[in-house]
C-alpha positions as MATLAB code, in Angstrom:
seq = 'XXXXXXXXXXXXXXXXXXXXXXXXXXXXXXXXXXXXXXXXXXXXXXXXXXXXXXXXXXXXXXXXXXXXXXXXXXXXXXXXXXXXXXXXXXXXXXXXXXXXXXXXXXXXXXXXXXXXXXXXXXXXXXXXXXXXXXXXXXXXXXXXXXXXXXXXXXXXXXXXXXXXXXXXXXXXXXXXXXXXXXXXXXXXXXXXXXXXXXXXXXXXXXXXXXXXXXXXXXXXXXXXXXXXXXXXXXXXXXXXXXXXXXXXXXXXXXXXXXXXXXXXXXXXXXXXXXXXXXXXXXXXXXXXXXXXXXXXXXXXXXXXXXXXXXXXXXXXXXXXXXXXXXXXXXXXXXXXXXXXXXXXXXXXXXXXXXXXXXXXXXXXXXXXXXXXXXXXXXXXXXXXXXXXXXXXXXXXXXXXXXXX';
ca = [
     -14.838   -8.754   16.090;
     -12.949  -11.630   17.720;
      -9.848  -12.600   15.707;
      -9.524  -15.905   14.150;
      -7.246  -18.293   15.662;
      -3.514  -17.188   14.594;
      -1.865  -19.127   11.878;
       1.450  -18.263   13.980;
       2.945  -21.060   16.219;
       3.958  -19.998   19.729;
       7.548  -21.322   19.056;
       7.783  -19.342   16.241;
      10.084  -15.685   16.340;
       7.893  -13.002   17.215;
       6.517  -11.912   13.816;
       6.895   -7.987   13.395;
       7.061   -7.742    9.565;
       3.354   -7.332    8.990;
       4.373   -4.510    6.291;
       6.125   -6.776    4.327;
       3.119   -9.283    4.220;
       0.790  -10.383    6.334;
      -0.289  -14.272    7.369;
      -3.303  -15.488    5.547;
      -6.185  -15.356    7.911;
      -7.530  -19.027    8.400;
     -11.108  -17.574    7.455;
      -9.798  -16.385    4.363;
      -8.580  -19.853    3.280;
     -11.677  -21.349    4.266;
     -13.508  -19.100    2.220;
     -11.148  -19.597   -1.092;
     -11.221  -23.351   -0.688;
     -14.335  -24.149   -2.852;
     -13.035  -22.163   -5.713;
      -9.714  -24.376   -5.893;
     -12.205  -27.347   -6.037;
     -15.855  -27.652   -6.704;
     -16.293  -24.388   -8.128;
     -13.241  -24.485  -10.845;
     -15.003  -23.236  -13.973;
     -13.986  -20.303  -15.896;
     -16.133  -16.831  -14.829;
     -16.437  -16.266  -18.295;
     -18.006  -19.326  -19.336;
     -21.641  -19.406  -20.369;
     -22.581  -22.895  -18.939;
     -23.305  -23.726  -15.402;
     -19.787  -24.190  -14.123;
     -18.973  -20.392  -14.585;
     -21.858  -19.270  -12.797;
     -20.554  -19.710   -8.988;
     -17.124  -18.354   -9.832;
     -18.753  -15.502  -11.756;
     -20.959  -14.621   -8.892;
     -17.952  -14.827   -6.499;
     -15.921  -12.548   -8.745;
     -18.701   -9.983   -8.540;
     -19.100  -10.469   -4.651;
     -15.678   -9.873   -3.957;
     -15.816   -6.696   -6.253;
     -18.419   -5.382   -4.161;
     -16.558   -6.331   -0.974;
     -13.222   -4.379   -2.052;
     -15.416   -1.293   -3.065;
     -17.316   -1.223    0.044;
     -13.942   -1.233    2.077;
     -12.399    1.817    0.203;
     -15.962    3.873   -0.168;
     -16.172    3.477   -4.163;
     -19.505    4.383   -5.623;
     -19.704    1.281   -7.681;
     -18.223   -2.259   -7.904;
     -17.629   -1.735  -11.297;
     -14.742    0.996  -10.384;
     -12.644   -1.900   -9.109;
     -10.137   -3.608  -11.346;
      -8.610   -6.612  -10.389;
      -4.780   -7.206  -10.970;
      -2.305   -9.771  -10.187;
      -0.199   -7.518   -7.666;
       0.150   -3.937   -6.431;
       2.905   -3.523   -8.635;
       0.936   -4.299  -11.414;
      -1.937   -1.962   -9.962;
       0.625    0.837   -9.979;
       1.730    0.504  -13.261;
      -1.911    0.191  -14.943;
      -2.687    3.362  -13.064;
       0.465    5.353  -13.986;
       1.292    4.023  -17.480;
      -2.411    3.504  -18.315;
      -3.420    7.045  -17.494;
      -0.208    8.088  -19.599;
      -0.875    6.132  -22.370;
      -4.439    7.115  -22.836;
      -3.522   11.087  -22.816;
      -1.069   10.231  -25.436;
      -3.607    8.565  -27.401;
      -5.923   11.483  -26.847;
      -3.333   13.863  -28.009;
      -2.302   11.595  -31.282;
      -6.155   11.532  -32.099;
      -6.199   15.587  -31.706;
      -9.368   14.351  -29.662;
      -8.557   16.153  -26.204;
     -10.458   14.351  -23.926;
     -12.273   16.123  -21.271;
     -10.140   17.723  -18.679;
     -10.915   15.961  -15.685;
     -10.920   12.369  -17.401;
      -7.431   12.817  -18.824;
      -5.640   15.617  -17.066;
      -5.020   19.131  -18.158;
      -1.943   17.779  -20.310;
      -3.944   15.490  -22.694;
      -2.838   17.120  -25.527;
       0.702   17.888  -24.688;
       3.232   16.022  -27.017;
       5.548   15.384  -23.756;
       3.106   14.957  -21.031;
       4.275   15.387  -17.465;
       4.043   13.296  -14.198;
       4.468   14.313  -10.799;
       5.462   11.657   -7.922;
       7.392   11.977   -4.907;
      11.058   10.822   -3.803;
      10.028    8.301   -1.308;
       7.631    6.313   -3.593;
       7.093    2.671   -3.319;
       9.803    0.868   -5.840;
       6.597    0.252   -8.323;
       5.640    3.517   -8.785;
       9.215    4.718   -8.890;
       9.717    2.046  -11.821;
       6.686    3.057  -13.793;
       7.891    6.499  -13.737;
      11.408    5.493  -14.957;
       9.711    3.506  -17.815;
       7.738    6.495  -18.700;
      10.965    8.709  -18.610;
      12.480    6.547  -20.845;
       9.687    7.098  -22.979;
       9.867   10.773  -23.537;
       7.456   11.569  -20.384;
       8.889   14.063  -18.111;
       8.848   13.480  -14.347;
       8.619   15.473  -11.337;
       9.677   13.918   -7.935;
       8.594   16.182   -5.260;
      11.156   16.138   -1.867;
       9.658   15.258    1.457;
      10.537   17.054    4.850;
      12.277   15.329    7.760;
       9.045   13.437    8.700;
       8.955   12.129    5.110;
       5.909   14.325    4.220;
       5.099   16.243    1.067;
       4.432   19.923    1.185;
       1.406   20.706   -0.655;
       2.857   23.814   -1.543;
       5.384   22.009   -3.438;
       2.925   20.306   -5.642;
       0.993   23.483   -6.637;
       4.828   24.806   -8.041;
       5.338   21.368   -9.851;
       1.909   21.481  -11.759;
       2.298   22.388  -15.297;
      -0.176   22.950  -18.212;
       0.982   19.731  -19.425;
       0.615   17.584  -16.273;
      -1.356   14.689  -16.592;
      -1.189   12.806  -13.417;
      -0.069   13.131  -10.062;
       1.064    9.900   -8.018;
       1.992   10.154   -4.259;
       1.421    7.231   -2.103;
      -0.991    7.268    1.114;
       1.232    5.918    3.658;
       4.846    5.008    3.297;
       5.687    1.371    3.741;
       8.594    2.012    5.909;
       7.870    4.696    8.508;
       4.058    4.643    8.186;
       3.869    8.389    7.170;
       0.558    9.397    6.030;
       0.593   11.608    3.525;
      -1.902   14.949    3.258;
      -3.717   13.106    0.229;
      -6.686   15.073    0.602;
      -5.094   18.447    0.311;
      -2.719   17.213   -2.517;
      -5.751   15.881   -4.536;
      -7.412   19.163   -4.247;
      -4.761   21.139   -5.815;
      -4.567   18.545   -8.736;
      -8.346   18.508   -8.943;
      -8.417   22.441   -9.166;
      -5.895   21.875  -11.735;
      -7.696   19.704  -13.793;
      -4.897   16.985  -13.183;
      -5.734   13.254  -12.278;
      -4.691   12.061   -9.005;
      -3.677    8.539   -8.181;
      -2.178    6.881   -4.672;
      -0.635    3.776   -3.752;
      -2.738    2.911   -0.649;
      -1.380   -0.875   -0.205;
      -0.261   -0.079    3.570;
      -2.923    1.719    4.675;
      -6.108    0.053    3.378;
      -7.422   -1.943    6.119;
      -5.274   -0.225    8.824;
      -7.126    3.214    8.973;
     -10.404    3.945    7.360;
      -9.696    4.836    3.312;
     -12.623    6.487    1.358;
     -11.682    7.474   -2.159;
     -14.182   10.340   -1.964;
     -12.746   11.760    1.066;
      -9.530   11.393   -0.344;
     -10.451   12.963   -3.608;
      -8.683   10.556   -5.541;
      -9.360    9.271   -9.089;
      -7.165    6.073   -8.727;
      -6.133    3.999   -5.671;
      -3.984    0.841   -5.392;
      -4.778   -1.929   -3.032;
      -3.369   -5.195   -2.464;
      -4.460   -8.386   -0.864;
      -1.167   -9.773    0.575;
      -1.313   -6.471    2.767;
      -5.130   -7.386    4.091;
      -4.351  -11.079    5.423;
      -5.295  -12.674    1.785;
      -2.916  -14.743   -0.514;
      -0.106  -13.077   -2.476;
      -0.975  -12.589   -6.287;
      -3.982  -10.396   -5.972;
      -4.439   -6.685   -6.166;
      -6.832   -4.050   -7.121;
      -6.832   -0.606   -8.842;
     -10.083    1.621   -7.940;
     -10.626    3.758  -11.271;
     -13.192    6.239  -10.839;
     -15.970    6.370  -13.565;
     -15.090    8.679  -16.135;
     -11.237    8.133  -15.936;
      -9.659    8.044  -19.271;
      -7.043    4.692  -18.705;
      -5.682    2.498  -21.393;
      -4.955   -1.243  -20.840;
      -1.224   -2.737  -20.544;
      -2.506   -6.322  -20.877;
      -5.376   -6.248  -23.683;
      -6.615   -9.533  -23.917;
      -9.871  -11.611  -23.938;
     -11.934   -8.341  -22.327;
     -11.695   -9.251  -18.720;
     -11.838   -6.486  -16.039;
     -13.758   -4.048  -18.092;
     -10.871   -4.756  -20.966;
      -8.591   -3.289  -18.875;
      -6.628   -6.525  -17.681;
      -6.872   -9.384  -20.021;
      -6.301  -12.797  -18.517;
      -9.063  -15.389  -16.895;
      -9.404  -14.223  -13.422;
      -7.614  -15.537  -10.256;
     -11.175  -16.518   -8.837;
      -9.706  -18.235   -5.623;
      -7.324  -15.196   -5.124;
      -9.851  -12.700   -5.712;
     -12.509  -14.540   -3.611;
      -9.968  -14.597   -0.860;
      -9.247  -10.809   -1.532;
     -13.043   -9.991   -1.243;
     -13.040  -11.848    2.116;
      -9.935  -10.138    3.601;
     -11.683   -6.762    2.639;
     -14.695   -7.813    4.439;
     -12.837   -8.908    7.595;
     -10.906   -5.505    7.443;
     -13.891   -3.616    7.369;
     -15.226   -5.295   10.553;
     -11.793   -4.869   12.417;
     -11.704   -1.199   11.634;
     -15.303   -1.094   13.248;
     -14.158   -3.101   16.102;
     -11.481   -0.790   17.084;
      -8.205   -2.203   15.541;
      -6.701    0.948   14.700;
      -6.841    2.078   18.457;
      -5.383   -1.698   19.682;
      -2.560   -1.192   16.994;
      -1.633    2.071   18.008;
      -1.697    1.008   21.955;
       0.741   -1.938   20.970;
       2.949    0.201   18.876;
       3.204    2.902   21.492;
       4.087    0.350   24.036;
       6.772   -1.130   22.308;
       8.239    2.180   21.389;
       8.181    3.017   25.188;
       9.896   -0.248   26.258;
      12.543    0.144   23.819;
      13.501    3.621   25.146;
      13.266    2.245   28.734;
      15.429   -0.821   27.864;
      17.754    1.671   25.749;
      17.604    5.125   27.412;
      18.760    7.732   24.944;
      19.427    5.463   21.820;
      15.907    5.032   20.538;
      15.135    7.615   17.693;
      11.888    7.596   15.760;
      12.005    8.070   11.905;
       8.841    9.871   10.539;
       6.055   11.728   11.973;
       4.885   10.927   15.715;
       1.276   11.369   14.818;
       0.532   11.130   11.312;
       1.608    7.584   10.277;
      -0.276    4.191   10.595;
      -0.913    2.935   13.768;
       0.935   -0.218   13.742;
       4.251    0.894   12.220;
       7.251    1.922   14.281;
      10.532    2.821   12.422;
      13.301    3.684   14.737;
      17.105    3.945   14.746;
      19.497    2.928   17.717;
      22.242    4.864   18.307;
      25.460    2.890   18.144;
      23.830   -0.282   16.255;
      23.278   -1.241   12.560;
      19.911   -2.428   12.129;
      21.068   -5.496    9.870;
      23.392   -6.497   12.687;
      20.683   -6.349   15.143;
      18.316   -8.682   13.523;
      21.070  -11.178   12.376;
      21.636  -11.628   15.951;
      18.133  -12.000   17.261;
      16.727  -14.816   15.868;
      13.680  -14.679   17.972;
      12.560  -11.493   15.985;
      11.195  -11.568   12.487;
      11.460   -7.970   11.438;
      13.099   -5.607    8.793;
      15.301   -2.594    8.118;
      13.008   -1.127    5.625;
      10.898   -1.813    2.323;
      10.772   -6.209    1.736;
      11.471   -4.781   -1.814;
      14.832   -4.000   -0.935;
      15.542   -7.063    1.053;
      18.968   -8.255    0.626;
      20.564   -4.701    0.420;
      23.108   -3.566    3.237;
      22.659    0.031    2.036;
      20.975    3.243    3.545;
      17.394    3.191    3.113;
      16.350    5.423    0.242;
      13.321    6.563    2.049;
      15.232    7.910    5.213;
      18.019    9.212    3.043;
      15.174   11.309    1.555;
      13.860   12.590    4.560;
      17.792   13.861    5.349;
      18.778   11.281    7.720;
      22.679   10.721    7.489;
      24.198    7.369    6.690;
      24.799    6.080   10.327;
      21.289    6.954   11.406;
      19.823    5.518    8.074;
      21.749    2.086    8.560;
      20.665    2.026   12.513;
      16.856    1.791   11.567;
      14.598   -1.093   12.427;
      10.742   -1.285   11.041;
       8.868   -3.313   13.315;
       5.162   -3.483   11.897;
       2.601   -5.456   14.178;
      -0.857   -6.837   13.074;
      -3.887   -9.084   13.454;
      -2.167  -11.454   15.903;
       0.298   -9.414   17.808;
      -0.101   -9.587   21.670;
       1.300   -7.735   24.401;
       3.364  -10.487   25.160;
       4.842  -10.289   21.358;
       5.582   -6.580   22.001;
       7.474   -7.544   25.647;
       9.720  -10.125   23.887;
      10.437   -7.922   20.704;
      11.876   -5.036   22.961;
      13.811   -7.345   25.236;
      15.336   -9.307   22.542;
      16.195   -6.378   20.443;
      17.818   -4.472   23.184;
      19.771   -7.714   24.679;
      21.290   -7.723   20.948;
      21.859   -4.180   21.001;
];
């Protein structure tokens, strides 16, 4: 599929922070336009002005469901962000488990986890999670939930055996992200979820970085809940979604007017949801057209060019194979990442997660992987995307090397 015209100007710095956020695709802008003007009605309205918005939301729900292989569009719950989706998944499942315990109901094992009847339920995450998941776990810990954070190896991967050892009779939920936002490391989610499923424990994965970049199928992954984010898919910021497998016990965090199957109150952001749906459709087309392979080739060319220009100084952070095709995280010996970027105005990239922007400290992700402070402070996260060209890759390498 031919890509649309880039919203980036040739005079702009080279944009290499697609993991932070993606430019909005002009085709997505076009799709959402009518829902900011002519089709302004509330989709819950019973009169004619609500018809087109309601149909558009339903269509977008199906488009997102199709992208991740969900069995039904009813399993997609729209949220205001990936952070909200993560909190709904984690806190919502734990809240449902506690409610079942208080009622003495003992919900079906797979619906609420083997720890549904526990007074102090147990949650398992991993050390290099997205800040949203870490924050949700912290909120729960303050409320008496016991939290276990699994370690990662030098490539940032969780050993499935460590999860098996961590599970307990009172474990309710495991939440491990699909792909790391800094290194691109792809976790062995299928193996991890199988261990959880065999123990009757629910499994959530934050797939914000992976959906649309690699094929993602909820059945192949074996997950019960999965987070997707619009602004990582060339849609606007302010819209996300949570996949909730049918039969999963989960409680609302924002009760209200009954929207989103009662799990997320509030009048729908129709234009944003339409944009998200169109972005999901385009992402599916891109994957089928070979975007994964194109990104991998550009990423590898960038690493090779940097290594040629800075011999012996470029060190990859994360796995070489099991990572996102468009993500390159490298430490450059003898240089601090923040100083390199500050002195290279022609490059727009980051030293780590955009959620930690403005901090001048070693990346917690690289630290958890065992990197020393010097290597962690030398890191650059270079993430490519839909409009990255071979010329962009050459310019990135040359400007970074010149500044080093």
